Coordinates of C-alpha atoms in Angstrom, one line a residue:
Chain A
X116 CA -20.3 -9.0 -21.3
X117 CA -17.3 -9.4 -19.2
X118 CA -16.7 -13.0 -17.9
X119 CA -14.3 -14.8 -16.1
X120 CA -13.9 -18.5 -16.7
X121 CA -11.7 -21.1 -14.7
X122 CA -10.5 -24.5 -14.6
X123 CA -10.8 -27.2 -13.4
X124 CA -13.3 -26.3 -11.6
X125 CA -11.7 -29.0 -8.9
X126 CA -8.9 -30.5 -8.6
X127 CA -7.9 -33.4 -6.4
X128 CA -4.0 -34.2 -6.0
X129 CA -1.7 -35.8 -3.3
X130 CA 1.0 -33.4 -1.3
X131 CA 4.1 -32.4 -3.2
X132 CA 2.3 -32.6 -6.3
X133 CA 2.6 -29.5 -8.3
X134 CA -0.7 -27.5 -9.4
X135 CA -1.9 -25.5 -12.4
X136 CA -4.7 -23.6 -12.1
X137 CA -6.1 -21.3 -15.0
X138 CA -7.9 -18.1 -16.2
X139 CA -9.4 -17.1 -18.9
X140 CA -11.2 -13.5 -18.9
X141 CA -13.0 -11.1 -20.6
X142 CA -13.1 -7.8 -19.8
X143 CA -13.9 -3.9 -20.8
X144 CA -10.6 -1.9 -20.8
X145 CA -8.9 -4.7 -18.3
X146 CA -6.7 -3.0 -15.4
X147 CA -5.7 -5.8 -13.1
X148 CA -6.1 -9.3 -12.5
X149 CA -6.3 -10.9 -9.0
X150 CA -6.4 -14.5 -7.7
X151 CA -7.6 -14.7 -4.1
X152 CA -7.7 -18.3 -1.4
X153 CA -11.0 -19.1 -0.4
X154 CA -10.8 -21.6 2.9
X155 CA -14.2 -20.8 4.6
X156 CA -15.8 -17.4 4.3
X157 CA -13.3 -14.4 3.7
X158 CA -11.2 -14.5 0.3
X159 CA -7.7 -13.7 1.6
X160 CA -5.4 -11.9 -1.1
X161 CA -2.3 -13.9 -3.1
X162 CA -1.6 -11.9 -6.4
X163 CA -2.7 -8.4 -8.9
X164 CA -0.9 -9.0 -12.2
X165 CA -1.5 -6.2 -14.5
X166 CA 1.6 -6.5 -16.8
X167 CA 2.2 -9.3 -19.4
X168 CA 5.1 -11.8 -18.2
X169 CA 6.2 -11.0 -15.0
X170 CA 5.7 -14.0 -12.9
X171 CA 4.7 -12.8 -9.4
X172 CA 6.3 -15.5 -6.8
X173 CA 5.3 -15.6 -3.2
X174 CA 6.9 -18.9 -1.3
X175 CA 5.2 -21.9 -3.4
X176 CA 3.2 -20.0 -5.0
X177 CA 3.6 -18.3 -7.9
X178 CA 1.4 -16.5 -11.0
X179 CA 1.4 -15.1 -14.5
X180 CA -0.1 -13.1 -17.0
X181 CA -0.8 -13.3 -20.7
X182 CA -2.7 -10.1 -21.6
X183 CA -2.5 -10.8 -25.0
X184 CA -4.1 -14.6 -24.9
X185 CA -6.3 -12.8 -21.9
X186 CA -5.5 -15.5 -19.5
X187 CA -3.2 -16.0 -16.1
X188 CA -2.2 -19.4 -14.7
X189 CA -1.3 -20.0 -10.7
X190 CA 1.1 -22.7 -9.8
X191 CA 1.5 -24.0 -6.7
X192 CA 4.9 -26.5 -6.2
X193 CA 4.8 -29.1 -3.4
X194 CA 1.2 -28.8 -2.6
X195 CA 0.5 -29.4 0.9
X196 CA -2.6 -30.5 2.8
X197 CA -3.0 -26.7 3.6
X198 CA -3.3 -25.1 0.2
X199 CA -7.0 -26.9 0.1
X200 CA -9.0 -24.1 -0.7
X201 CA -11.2 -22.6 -3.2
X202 CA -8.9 -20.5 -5.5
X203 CA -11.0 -17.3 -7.2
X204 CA -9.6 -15.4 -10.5
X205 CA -11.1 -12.0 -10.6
X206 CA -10.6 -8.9 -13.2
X207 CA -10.9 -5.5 -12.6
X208 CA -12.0 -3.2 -15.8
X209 CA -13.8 0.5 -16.5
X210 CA -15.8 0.2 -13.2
X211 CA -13.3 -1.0 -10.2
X212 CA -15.8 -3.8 -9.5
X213 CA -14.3 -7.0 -9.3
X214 CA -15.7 -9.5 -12.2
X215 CA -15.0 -13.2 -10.4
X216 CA -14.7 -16.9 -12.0
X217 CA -16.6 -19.5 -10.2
X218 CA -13.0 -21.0 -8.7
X219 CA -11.1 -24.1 -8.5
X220 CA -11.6 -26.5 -5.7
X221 CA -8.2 -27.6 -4.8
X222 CA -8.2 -30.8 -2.4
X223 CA -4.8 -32.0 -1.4
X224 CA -4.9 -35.2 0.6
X225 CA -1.4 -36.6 2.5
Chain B
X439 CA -9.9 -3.1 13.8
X440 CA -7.2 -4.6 11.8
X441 CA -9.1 -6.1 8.7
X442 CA -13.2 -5.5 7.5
X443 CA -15.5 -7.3 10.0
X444 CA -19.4 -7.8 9.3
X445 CA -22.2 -8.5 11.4
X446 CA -24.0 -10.9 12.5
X447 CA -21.5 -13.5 11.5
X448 CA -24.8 -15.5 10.6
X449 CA -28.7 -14.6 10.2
X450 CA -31.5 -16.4 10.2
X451 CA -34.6 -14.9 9.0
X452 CA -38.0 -16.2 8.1
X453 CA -39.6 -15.4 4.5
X454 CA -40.9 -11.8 4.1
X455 CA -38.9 -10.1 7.1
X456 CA -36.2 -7.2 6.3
X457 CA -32.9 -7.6 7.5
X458 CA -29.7 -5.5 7.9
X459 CA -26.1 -6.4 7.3
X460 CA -23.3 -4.0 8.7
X461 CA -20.0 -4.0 7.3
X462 CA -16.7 -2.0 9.1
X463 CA -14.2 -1.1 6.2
X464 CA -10.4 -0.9 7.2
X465 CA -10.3 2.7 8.5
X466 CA -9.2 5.0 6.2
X467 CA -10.3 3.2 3.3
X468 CA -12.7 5.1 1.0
X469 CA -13.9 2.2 -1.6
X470 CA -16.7 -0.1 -0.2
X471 CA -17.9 -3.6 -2.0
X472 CA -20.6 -5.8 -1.1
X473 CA -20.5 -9.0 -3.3
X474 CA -22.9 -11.9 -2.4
X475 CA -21.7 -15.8 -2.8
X476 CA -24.5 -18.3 -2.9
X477 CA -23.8 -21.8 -2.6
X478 CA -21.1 -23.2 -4.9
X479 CA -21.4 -20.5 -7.0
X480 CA -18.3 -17.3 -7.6
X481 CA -18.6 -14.3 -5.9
X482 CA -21.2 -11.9 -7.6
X483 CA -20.8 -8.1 -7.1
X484 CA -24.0 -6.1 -5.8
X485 CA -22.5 -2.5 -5.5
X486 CA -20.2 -0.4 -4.5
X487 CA -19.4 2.8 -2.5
X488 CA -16.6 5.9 -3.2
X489 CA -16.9 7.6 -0.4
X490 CA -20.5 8.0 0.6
X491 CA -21.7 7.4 -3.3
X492 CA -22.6 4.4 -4.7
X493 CA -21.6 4.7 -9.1
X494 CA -22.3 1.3 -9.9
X495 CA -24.9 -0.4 -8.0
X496 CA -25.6 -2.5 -11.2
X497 CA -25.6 -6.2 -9.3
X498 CA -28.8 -5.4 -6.8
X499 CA -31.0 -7.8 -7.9
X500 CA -34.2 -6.1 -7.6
X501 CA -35.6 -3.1 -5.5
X502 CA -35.7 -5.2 -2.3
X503 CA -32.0 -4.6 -1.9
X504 CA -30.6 -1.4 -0.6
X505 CA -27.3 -0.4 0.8
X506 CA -26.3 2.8 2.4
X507 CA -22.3 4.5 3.6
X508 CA -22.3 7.1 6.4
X509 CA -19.4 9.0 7.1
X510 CA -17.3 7.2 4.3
X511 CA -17.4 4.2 6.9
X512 CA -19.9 1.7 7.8
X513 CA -22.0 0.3 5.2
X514 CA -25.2 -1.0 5.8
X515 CA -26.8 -3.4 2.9
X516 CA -31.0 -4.1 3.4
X517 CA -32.8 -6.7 2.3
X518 CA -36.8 -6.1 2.4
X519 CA -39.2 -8.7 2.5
X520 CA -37.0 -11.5 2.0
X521 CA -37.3 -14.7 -0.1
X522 CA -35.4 -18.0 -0.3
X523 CA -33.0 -17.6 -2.8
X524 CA -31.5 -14.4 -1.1
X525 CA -30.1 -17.0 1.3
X526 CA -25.8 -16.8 0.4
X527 CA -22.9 -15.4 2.2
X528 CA -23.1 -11.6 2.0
X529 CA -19.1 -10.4 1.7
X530 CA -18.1 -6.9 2.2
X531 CA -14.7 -5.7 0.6
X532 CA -12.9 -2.3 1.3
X533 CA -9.5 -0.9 -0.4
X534 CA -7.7 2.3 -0.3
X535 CA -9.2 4.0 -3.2
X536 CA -11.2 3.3 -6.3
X537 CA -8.8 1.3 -8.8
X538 CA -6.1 0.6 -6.2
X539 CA -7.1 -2.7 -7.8
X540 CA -6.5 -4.9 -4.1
X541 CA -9.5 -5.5 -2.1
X542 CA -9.6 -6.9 1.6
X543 CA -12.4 -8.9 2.2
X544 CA -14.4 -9.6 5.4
X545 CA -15.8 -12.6 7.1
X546 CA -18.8 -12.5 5.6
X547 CA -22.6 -12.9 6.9
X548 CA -24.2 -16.2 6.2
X549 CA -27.8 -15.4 5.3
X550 CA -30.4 -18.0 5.8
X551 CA -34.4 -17.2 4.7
X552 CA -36.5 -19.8 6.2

């Protein structure tokens, strides 16, 4: 059964501390891996990785993938008060549905 | 419009009524998700659309749910006869095309069964 499995599943840091969030998936003949920020309702995009070791950067953000160890990591540097969120790992295999992990409740207080 | 919208933004609805949830896709976008988020849970897929098909409408949870795409836009999902535990955040999704692997998500309709 494909599954997607993150951690923490919260996290509670002070701003400018730096962040490692995980992934660990699962998946029938994997295509892509997304993460996605979850404030209040809509997931809004960050990163698709779908080739080993090419670290995708965007500002303070920035994410990799392992397909061989079937995991990804996203780092955020210099956290600030808004990057709290809810941060969702999703894969994408044989069907195009996205399979999601349960996320990582990142609170970042000043 | 710019992104996916969804309506209502929020439902209320006593046990054993039907409702309707619309989603908008991003025009010109032929894939169509509906995922359904209950409290402090992940984000769990219902179905999907190509077009005005559905191939994988695996996640419905029973024969209560239904969901329909006319004109390879709006998507409709039904509930029948509702019962508690369908209350969550119902999230519809659109991107380009099957296995363009991003997906745009919209606001969501909060779903409450009294």
């Amino acid at each position: 059964e494909d599954k997607v499995v993150q951690s923490p599943l919260s996290l509670v840091v002070h701003e400018g501390d730096t962040v490692t969030l995980n992934c660990s998936y699962e998946v029938t003949n994997f295509r892509s891996l997304l993460w996605y920020k979850q404030e209040k309702k809509a997931p809004t995009f960050l990163f698709m990785l779908t080739s080993s070791g090419i670290e995708k950067k965007s500002g303070r953000l920035s994410s990799i993938l392992d397909k061989k160890e079937l995991f990804s990591i996203l780092n955020i540097t210099a956290t600030q008060t808004g990057d709290s969120a809810v941060y969702l790992c999703a894969v994408a295999g044989d069907t195009d549905k996205l399979i999601f992990g349960t996320g990582t409740r990142l609170q970042v207080f000043p | 419009g710019a992104g996916v919208s969804q309506s209502p933004s929020n439902k209320v609805t006593e046990k054993g009524k039907d409702v309707e949830l619309r989603c908008d896709p991003i025009s010109g976008h032929t894939a169509l998700y509906w995922y359904r988020q209950s409290l402090g849970q992940g984000l769990e897929f219902l179905i999907y659309f190509q077009g005005n098909s559905a191939p994988d409408k695996s996640g419905l949870p029973s024969d209560r749910f239904s969901a329909e795409r006319t004109g390879g836009s709006v998507s409709t999902l039904t509930i029948q006869r509702t019962q508690q535990e369908d209350s969550a955040v119902y999230l519809c999704a659109s991107s380009l095309d099957m296995g363009s692997g991003r997906k745009f998500f919209g606001p969501g309709t909060r779903l409450t069964v009294l």
